[in-house]
Coordinates of C-alpha atoms in Angstrom, one line a residue:
M419 CA -40.5 42.7 26.8
V420 CA -39.8 41.8 23.2
E421 CA -36.3 42.7 22.2
K422 CA -36.1 45.5 19.6
R423 CA -33.8 44.6 16.7
R424 CA -32.2 46.9 14.2
P425 CA -31.7 45.3 10.8
I426 CA -28.3 45.8 9.1
S427 CA -27.5 45.3 5.4
V428 CA -26.1 42.0 4.1
S429 CA -22.8 43.7 3.2
E430 CA -22.4 45.1 6.7
A431 CA -23.3 41.7 8.3
L432 CA -20.7 40.0 6.1
E433 CA -18.1 42.5 7.1
R434 CA -18.8 42.0 10.8
V435 CA -18.7 38.2 10.4
L436 CA -15.4 38.1 8.4
G437 CA -13.8 40.6 10.7
K438 CA -13.8 38.0 13.4
A439 CA -12.3 35.1 11.4
S440 CA -8.9 33.8 12.6
L441 CA -6.7 31.4 10.7
I442 CA -6.5 28.0 12.4
G443 CA -3.2 26.7 11.0
S444 CA -2.1 24.2 8.4
E445 CA -1.3 20.5 8.0
K446 CA 0.3 18.2 5.4
V447 CA -1.9 15.8 3.5
D448 CA -1.1 13.3 0.8
L449 CA -1.6 14.5 -2.8
E450 CA -4.5 12.1 -3.3
E451 CA -6.3 13.6 -0.4
S452 CA -5.8 17.2 -1.2
Y453 CA -8.6 17.8 -3.7
G454 CA -11.0 20.5 -2.4
R455 CA -8.7 21.7 0.3
I456 CA -7.2 25.3 0.5
L457 CA -3.5 25.7 -0.2
A458 CA -1.6 26.9 2.9
E459 CA 1.5 27.8 0.9
P460 CA 2.1 28.8 -2.8
I461 CA 3.0 26.2 -5.4
V462 CA 6.5 27.0 -6.7
A463 CA 7.7 25.4 -9.9
S464 CA 10.6 23.1 -9.2
S465 CA 11.4 22.8 -12.9
D466 CA 10.6 24.3 -16.3
V467 CA 7.4 23.1 -18.0
P468 CA 8.1 21.7 -20.6
P469 CA 11.4 20.6 -19.1
F470 CA 13.0 20.5 -22.6
N471 CA 12.2 21.5 -26.2
R472 CA 9.7 18.9 -27.4
S473 CA 7.5 18.0 -30.3
P474 CA 3.7 18.8 -30.0
Y475 CA 2.9 16.4 -32.9
D476 CA 3.8 13.1 -34.4
G477 CA 6.1 13.9 -37.3
Y478 CA 9.8 14.5 -38.2
A479 CA 12.4 16.6 -36.5
I480 CA 14.5 18.6 -39.1
R481 CA 16.9 21.5 -39.4
S482 CA 14.7 24.4 -40.7
A483 CA 17.5 25.7 -42.9
D484 CA 17.3 22.5 -44.9
S485 CA 13.7 23.2 -45.9
A486 CA 14.4 26.5 -47.6
G487 CA 13.0 26.7 -51.1
A488 CA 10.6 23.8 -50.7
S489 CA 7.4 24.0 -52.8
G490 CA 4.9 21.8 -54.6
D491 CA 7.2 22.0 -57.7
N492 CA 10.4 21.6 -55.7
R493 CA 9.9 18.9 -53.0
I494 CA 13.0 18.5 -50.8
S495 CA 14.1 15.1 -49.6
F496 CA 15.2 14.1 -46.1
R497 CA 16.9 10.8 -45.1
V498 CA 15.3 9.4 -41.9
I499 CA 18.1 8.3 -39.6
D500 CA 16.3 7.5 -36.3
H501 CA 13.0 7.1 -34.4
I502 CA 12.2 8.7 -31.1
G503 CA 9.3 7.6 -28.9
A504 CA 7.8 9.7 -26.1
G505 CA 10.2 9.4 -23.1
E506 CA 13.2 8.5 -25.3
V507 CA 16.2 10.6 -26.3
S508 CA 18.0 10.2 -29.6
A509 CA 21.8 9.9 -29.4
K510 CA 22.2 11.2 -33.0
K511 CA 22.8 14.7 -34.2
L512 CA 21.1 15.9 -37.4
K513 CA 23.2 16.7 -40.4
A514 CA 22.2 18.4 -43.6
N515 CA 18.9 17.0 -45.1
E516 CA 18.5 14.4 -42.3
A517 CA 15.3 13.9 -40.3
I518 CA 14.4 11.9 -37.3
R519 CA 10.9 10.4 -36.8
I520 CA 9.5 11.8 -33.5
M521 CA 6.4 11.2 -31.4
T522 CA 4.3 13.7 -29.6
G523 CA 6.0 14.9 -26.4
A524 CA 9.4 13.6 -27.3
Q525 CA 12.5 15.7 -26.8
L526 CA 13.9 17.3 -29.9
P527 CA 17.2 15.7 -31.0
E528 CA 20.4 17.7 -31.2
G529 CA 20.6 19.9 -34.3
A530 CA 16.8 20.0 -34.9
D531 CA 14.9 23.2 -34.6
A532 CA 11.6 22.4 -36.4
V533 CA 9.0 19.6 -36.6
V534 CA 7.2 18.6 -39.7
M535 CA 3.8 17.1 -39.0
F536 CA 3.4 13.6 -40.3
E537 CA 0.5 14.7 -42.6
Q538 CA 2.8 17.3 -44.2
T539 CA 5.2 14.6 -45.6
V540 CA 5.3 12.0 -48.4
E541 CA 7.3 8.9 -47.9
S542 CA 10.1 8.3 -50.3
E543 CA 12.5 5.4 -50.9
H544 CA 15.0 6.5 -48.3
G545 CA 12.9 8.8 -46.1
I546 CA 10.5 11.7 -46.7
T547 CA 9.9 14.7 -48.9
I548 CA 8.2 18.0 -48.0
R549 CA 6.6 20.8 -50.1
K550 CA 6.9 23.8 -47.8
P551 CA 9.7 25.6 -45.9
F552 CA 9.7 25.7 -42.1
K553 CA 10.8 28.5 -39.9
A554 CA 13.1 28.0 -36.9
L555 CA 11.2 26.7 -33.9
E556 CA 8.1 26.0 -36.0
N557 CA 5.9 23.3 -34.4
V558 CA 8.2 23.2 -31.3
S559 CA 7.1 23.4 -27.7
L560 CA 9.8 25.4 -26.0
Q561 CA 11.4 24.6 -22.7
G562 CA 9.7 26.7 -20.0
E563 CA 7.1 28.2 -22.3
D564 CA 4.3 27.1 -19.9
V565 CA 6.0 27.6 -16.5
Q566 CA 9.5 28.6 -15.6
K567 CA 11.5 27.1 -12.6
G568 CA 11.1 29.2 -9.5
E569 CA 7.8 30.7 -10.7
V570 CA 4.9 31.0 -8.2
V571 CA 2.3 29.1 -10.2
I572 CA -0.7 29.1 -7.7
D573 CA -1.0 31.4 -4.7
R574 CA -1.8 30.3 -1.2
G575 CA -5.4 30.5 -0.4
S576 CA -6.5 28.9 -3.7
L577 CA -8.8 25.9 -3.9
I578 CA -7.1 22.7 -5.0
N579 CA -9.0 21.6 -8.1
P580 CA -8.1 18.8 -10.6
G581 CA -5.8 21.2 -12.5
T582 CA -4.0 22.1 -9.3
I583 CA -3.5 18.4 -8.6
A584 CA -1.9 18.1 -12.1
L585 CA 0.5 20.9 -11.2
L586 CA 1.3 19.5 -7.8
A587 CA 2.1 16.1 -9.4
T588 CA 4.2 17.8 -12.2
F589 CA 6.4 19.4 -9.6
G590 CA 6.7 16.4 -7.3
Y591 CA 4.5 17.3 -4.4
S592 CA 3.6 14.0 -2.9
Q593 CA 2.4 15.8 0.1
V594 CA 0.7 19.2 0.2
A595 CA 0.5 21.9 2.8
V596 CA -3.2 22.8 3.2
A597 CA -5.2 24.8 5.7
K598 CA -6.7 22.9 8.6
Q599 CA -10.5 22.7 8.4
P600 CA -12.5 24.3 11.2
V601 CA -14.4 21.9 13.5
V602 CA -18.0 22.5 12.8
G603 CA -20.9 21.5 15.0
I604 CA -24.7 21.4 14.2
L605 CA -27.5 21.6 16.7
S606 CA -31.2 21.8 15.7
T607 CA -33.5 23.3 18.3
G608 CA -37.2 23.0 18.8
T609 CA -39.7 20.8 20.6
E610 CA -41.6 20.5 17.2
L611 CA -38.8 18.5 15.6
L612 CA -38.8 14.8 14.9
G613 CA -36.1 12.5 13.6
V614 CA -36.0 11.7 9.9
D615 CA -37.3 8.2 10.5
D616 CA -40.0 9.2 13.0
E617 CA -43.6 9.0 12.2
L618 CA -45.4 12.3 11.7
V619 CA -47.7 13.3 14.5
P620 CA -49.9 16.4 14.9
G621 CA -47.9 19.6 15.5
K622 CA -44.6 18.0 14.7
I623 CA -42.2 18.2 11.7
R624 CA -39.2 16.2 10.7
N625 CA -35.8 17.9 11.1
S626 CA -34.7 18.8 7.6
N627 CA -32.3 21.6 8.5
G628 CA -29.8 19.4 10.2
P629 CA -29.3 17.0 7.2
M630 CA -29.4 19.9 4.8
I631 CA -26.5 21.7 6.5
V632 CA -24.5 18.5 6.7
A633 CA -24.9 18.3 2.9
Q634 CA -23.9 22.0 2.5
L635 CA -20.8 21.3 4.5
K636 CA -20.0 18.1 2.6
R637 CA -20.3 20.2 -0.6
M638 CA -17.4 22.3 0.8
G639 CA -15.5 19.1 1.7
F640 CA -16.2 19.4 5.5
R641 CA -17.2 16.9 8.1
C642 CA -19.1 18.0 11.1
K643 CA -20.1 17.0 14.6
M644 CA -23.8 16.4 15.3
Y645 CA -25.3 17.4 18.6
G646 CA -28.7 16.1 17.8
M647 CA -31.8 18.1 18.6
S648 CA -32.4 20.3 21.7
I649 CA -35.9 20.9 23.2
D650 CA -37.1 24.4 24.0
Q651 CA -36.0 24.4 27.7
L652 CA -33.5 27.2 28.5
D653 CA -31.3 25.4 31.0
E654 CA -31.1 22.2 29.0
S655 CA -30.5 24.1 25.8
Y656 CA -27.8 26.2 27.4
Q657 CA -25.9 23.1 28.6
V658 CA -26.0 21.5 25.1
V659 CA -24.9 24.8 23.4
K660 CA -22.1 25.4 25.9
K661 CA -20.7 21.8 25.4
A662 CA -20.9 22.1 21.6
A663 CA -19.4 25.6 21.6
D664 CA -16.5 24.3 23.7
E665 CA -15.8 21.5 21.3
T666 CA -16.0 23.3 17.9
D667 CA -14.6 26.3 16.1
C668 CA -18.0 27.0 14.7
L669 CA -21.4 26.0 16.0
I670 CA -24.4 26.2 13.7
T671 CA -27.8 26.2 15.4
T672 CA -31.1 26.2 13.6
G673 CA -34.2 27.7 15.1
G674 CA -34.5 29.5 18.4
V675 CA -33.3 32.9 17.2
S676 CA -36.6 34.7 16.6
V677 CA -38.6 36.6 19.3
G678 CA -41.1 33.8 20.3
D679 CA -41.6 32.7 23.9
F680 CA -39.5 29.6 23.3
D681 CA -36.6 31.1 21.3
F682 CA -33.9 30.9 23.9
L683 CA -30.7 31.5 21.8
P684 CA -30.4 35.2 22.6
A685 CA -30.5 34.3 26.3
I686 CA -28.0 31.5 25.8
Y687 CA -25.6 33.9 24.0
E688 CA -25.9 36.2 27.0
R689 CA -25.1 33.4 29.5
L690 CA -22.1 32.5 27.4
G691 CA -20.8 36.0 27.5
A692 CA -20.8 36.0 23.7
E693 CA -20.4 39.1 21.6
V694 CA -23.5 39.4 19.3
L695 CA -22.4 40.7 15.9
F696 CA -25.9 41.2 14.7
N697 CA -29.4 39.8 15.3
K698 CA -31.3 41.0 12.3
V699 CA -30.4 41.4 8.6
A700 CA -32.3 43.4 6.0
M701 CA -32.9 40.3 3.9
R702 CA -35.7 37.9 3.0
P703 CA -35.7 35.1 3.9
G704 CA -33.6 34.9 7.0
S705 CA -33.9 38.3 8.6
V706 CA -33.6 36.8 12.1
T707 CA -30.2 35.3 11.3
T708 CA -28.0 35.9 14.3
V709 CA -24.2 35.6 14.6
A710 CA -22.2 35.8 17.8
V711 CA -18.6 35.0 18.9
A712 CA -17.7 33.4 22.2
N713 CA -14.0 32.8 23.1
G714 CA -13.0 33.3 19.5
R715 CA -15.5 30.8 18.3
Y716 CA -18.4 31.4 15.9
L717 CA -22.0 30.8 17.0
F718 CA -24.3 31.0 13.9
G719 CA -27.9 31.2 14.8
L720 CA -29.8 30.3 11.6
S721 CA -33.5 30.5 11.1
G722 CA -35.6 27.3 11.7
N723 CA -37.3 27.9 8.3
P724 CA -35.5 25.7 5.7
S725 CA -35.1 28.3 3.0
A726 CA -34.0 30.9 5.4
C727 CA -31.6 28.4 7.0
F728 CA -30.2 27.4 3.6
T729 CA -29.7 31.0 2.5
G730 CA -28.1 32.1 5.8
F731 CA -25.5 29.3 5.5
E732 CA -24.6 30.2 2.0
L733 CA -24.3 34.0 2.7
F734 CA -22.6 33.9 6.1
V735 CA -21.3 30.5 7.3
R736 CA -19.7 29.5 4.0
P737 CA -17.5 32.6 3.6
A738 CA -16.6 32.6 7.4
L739 CA -15.3 29.0 7.1
L740 CA -13.3 29.8 4.0
K741 CA -11.8 32.9 5.7
M742 CA -10.7 30.8 8.6
M743 CA -8.7 28.7 6.1
G744 CA -7.1 31.7 4.4
A745 CA -9.1 31.2 1.2
G746 CA -8.9 34.0 -1.3
K747 CA -12.4 33.5 -2.9
L748 CA -15.0 33.7 -0.1
Y749 CA -18.2 34.6 -1.8
L750 CA -20.8 32.8 -4.0
P751 CA -19.9 33.6 -7.7
Q752 CA -22.1 36.2 -9.2
T753 CA -23.6 36.8 -12.7
K754 CA -26.5 38.6 -14.3
A755 CA -29.5 37.1 -16.0
V756 CA -32.9 38.0 -17.5
L757 CA -35.7 37.7 -15.0
G758 CA -38.3 35.1 -16.0
E759 CA -41.2 36.2 -13.8
D760 CA -42.7 39.4 -12.4
F761 CA -42.1 40.5 -8.8
T762 CA -44.2 43.6 -8.8
K763 CA -44.6 43.8 -5.0
A764 CA -41.9 46.0 -3.4
N765 CA -40.0 44.8 -0.4
P766 CA -37.9 47.0 1.9
F767 CA -35.4 44.1 2.4
T768 CA -33.1 42.5 -0.2
R769 CA -34.7 39.3 -1.4
F770 CA -32.7 36.1 -2.1
I771 CA -35.1 33.9 -4.1
R772 CA -34.3 30.2 -4.8
A773 CA -34.1 29.9 -8.5
S774 CA -33.3 27.9 -11.6
Y775 CA -30.6 29.5 -13.9
D776 CA -30.1 28.2 -17.5
G777 CA -27.3 30.5 -18.5
E778 CA -29.5 33.3 -19.8
T779 CA -32.8 33.4 -17.8
V780 CA -33.4 33.0 -14.1
S781 CA -36.8 32.0 -12.7
P782 CA -38.0 31.0 -9.2
A783 CA -37.6 27.3 -8.6
G784 CA -41.0 27.0 -7.0
F785 CA -42.8 27.9 -3.8
N786 CA -40.7 30.7 -2.3
K787 CA -41.8 31.4 1.3
S788 CA -39.2 31.1 4.0
N789 CA -40.5 27.8 5.2
A790 CA -40.3 26.2 1.7
V791 CA -38.2 23.1 1.1
S792 CA -39.1 22.1 -2.5
S793 CA -37.5 25.2 -4.1
I794 CA -34.2 24.5 -2.4
A795 CA -34.1 21.1 -4.1
R796 CA -35.0 22.4 -7.5
G797 CA -32.8 25.5 -7.5
N798 CA -29.2 26.0 -8.6
A799 CA -29.0 29.8 -7.9
L800 CA -30.3 32.7 -5.9
I801 CA -32.0 35.7 -7.5
V802 CA -31.0 38.9 -5.7
L803 CA -33.6 41.6 -5.7
P804 CA -32.5 44.8 -3.9
G805 CA -34.8 46.2 -1.3
G806 CA -36.7 49.4 -2.1
S807 CA -39.9 50.9 -3.2
R808 CA -40.2 49.4 -6.7
G809 CA -41.0 45.9 -8.0
F810 CA -39.3 43.9 -10.7
H811 CA -40.6 42.7 -14.0
R812 CA -40.0 39.9 -16.4
S813 CA -37.2 40.6 -18.8
D814 CA -35.4 42.9 -16.2
T815 CA -31.7 42.1 -15.8
V816 CA -31.0 41.0 -12.3
D817 CA -28.1 39.8 -10.2
V818 CA -27.7 36.1 -9.6
L819 CA -25.7 34.1 -7.1
L820 CA -24.6 30.7 -8.3
L821 CA -24.8 27.7 -6.0
G822 CA -22.7 24.6 -5.9
M823 CA -19.8 26.0 -7.9
E824 CA -16.3 24.5 -7.2
E825 CA -14.8 27.9 -6.3
G826 CA -16.3 31.3 -5.5
A827 CA -15.6 35.0 -6.1
S828 CA -13.0 37.2 -4.4
K829 CA -15.3 40.2 -3.9
W830 CA -18.8 40.8 -2.7
R831 CA -20.4 43.1 -5.2
L832 CA -24.0 43.4 -4.1

């Protein structure tokens, strides 16, 4: 008897998946190895930034009061008494109508409260002249104006990007507390599958899903454990899945989740005593996407069709892995764009169409059936067309999910 499946919405499926995520702890890594990881504790400023009043320009440090009354008809003269390079500190204190040559980033000398840019001066016999008055603190970068000591600069759960690396270095973090990464396993199922370097034979296809998911994980900074390919034999498949599930925090299988005679994963989940969170989603492609949990470990059953497999990973696996690391931004970033092609045929399920987005218009990236591969390679986004009784037309404004972005969004809005 064929199992009857009740589809649930993508939002509900996401809620069920994320509700089972458990944090897996933290570890320390060297600063140079921290890019792309998730912060396990906030970054707290250990000093003011800037740490002192400094010059943002090459020029001359002066006392602003000495510039009062300067104009094109009344140039005021300053005697230059010292020169400060970046990283140097002058031992001299300015007196009336004295100036000190100062480089960008150098600390203001004692007595100075303004900086005259080099281009605003004219050299004289003993120093410089200026033609305009300067206010107190004009052209001065003030101590702590960027960050103040003790301030929480970046919250835990944030992705460490190049700017984060700069902050960590600024505050002396040679090692960084980051979330541990879940151990992820990949198992491709199906007697029809060949290895990448095997010759094609009638009735067989090369396994593209396994390498694709490896790449999707690498894009997130993850390594994974490969469990090869399993044939469509229940007992043998069960043993492979059980071993893989015992050794990982998250096992991703491709294929075997439909209702065909050789789709054994539902039976395997039952043998494992797994809690099936859902086995059908109101989406195209990937409606047969199935997610279960066994002994606190995720079992993601993705479709064997490449486009459905790809979409299932981005919509469900990606946010689950991020949630396990305590990340604050779990979802693909969303924007809106003008649709570049008609989709007049209605569909009761929400459609996620592999697409090319140019900043204004979004159009399908090619052949868009669930077994398509080429459109995955050509696309950088997913068009989201809500299910219902109407179609969509060129020039309609539609929702778009962006792929391959460094960091995602904190809320699911679709």
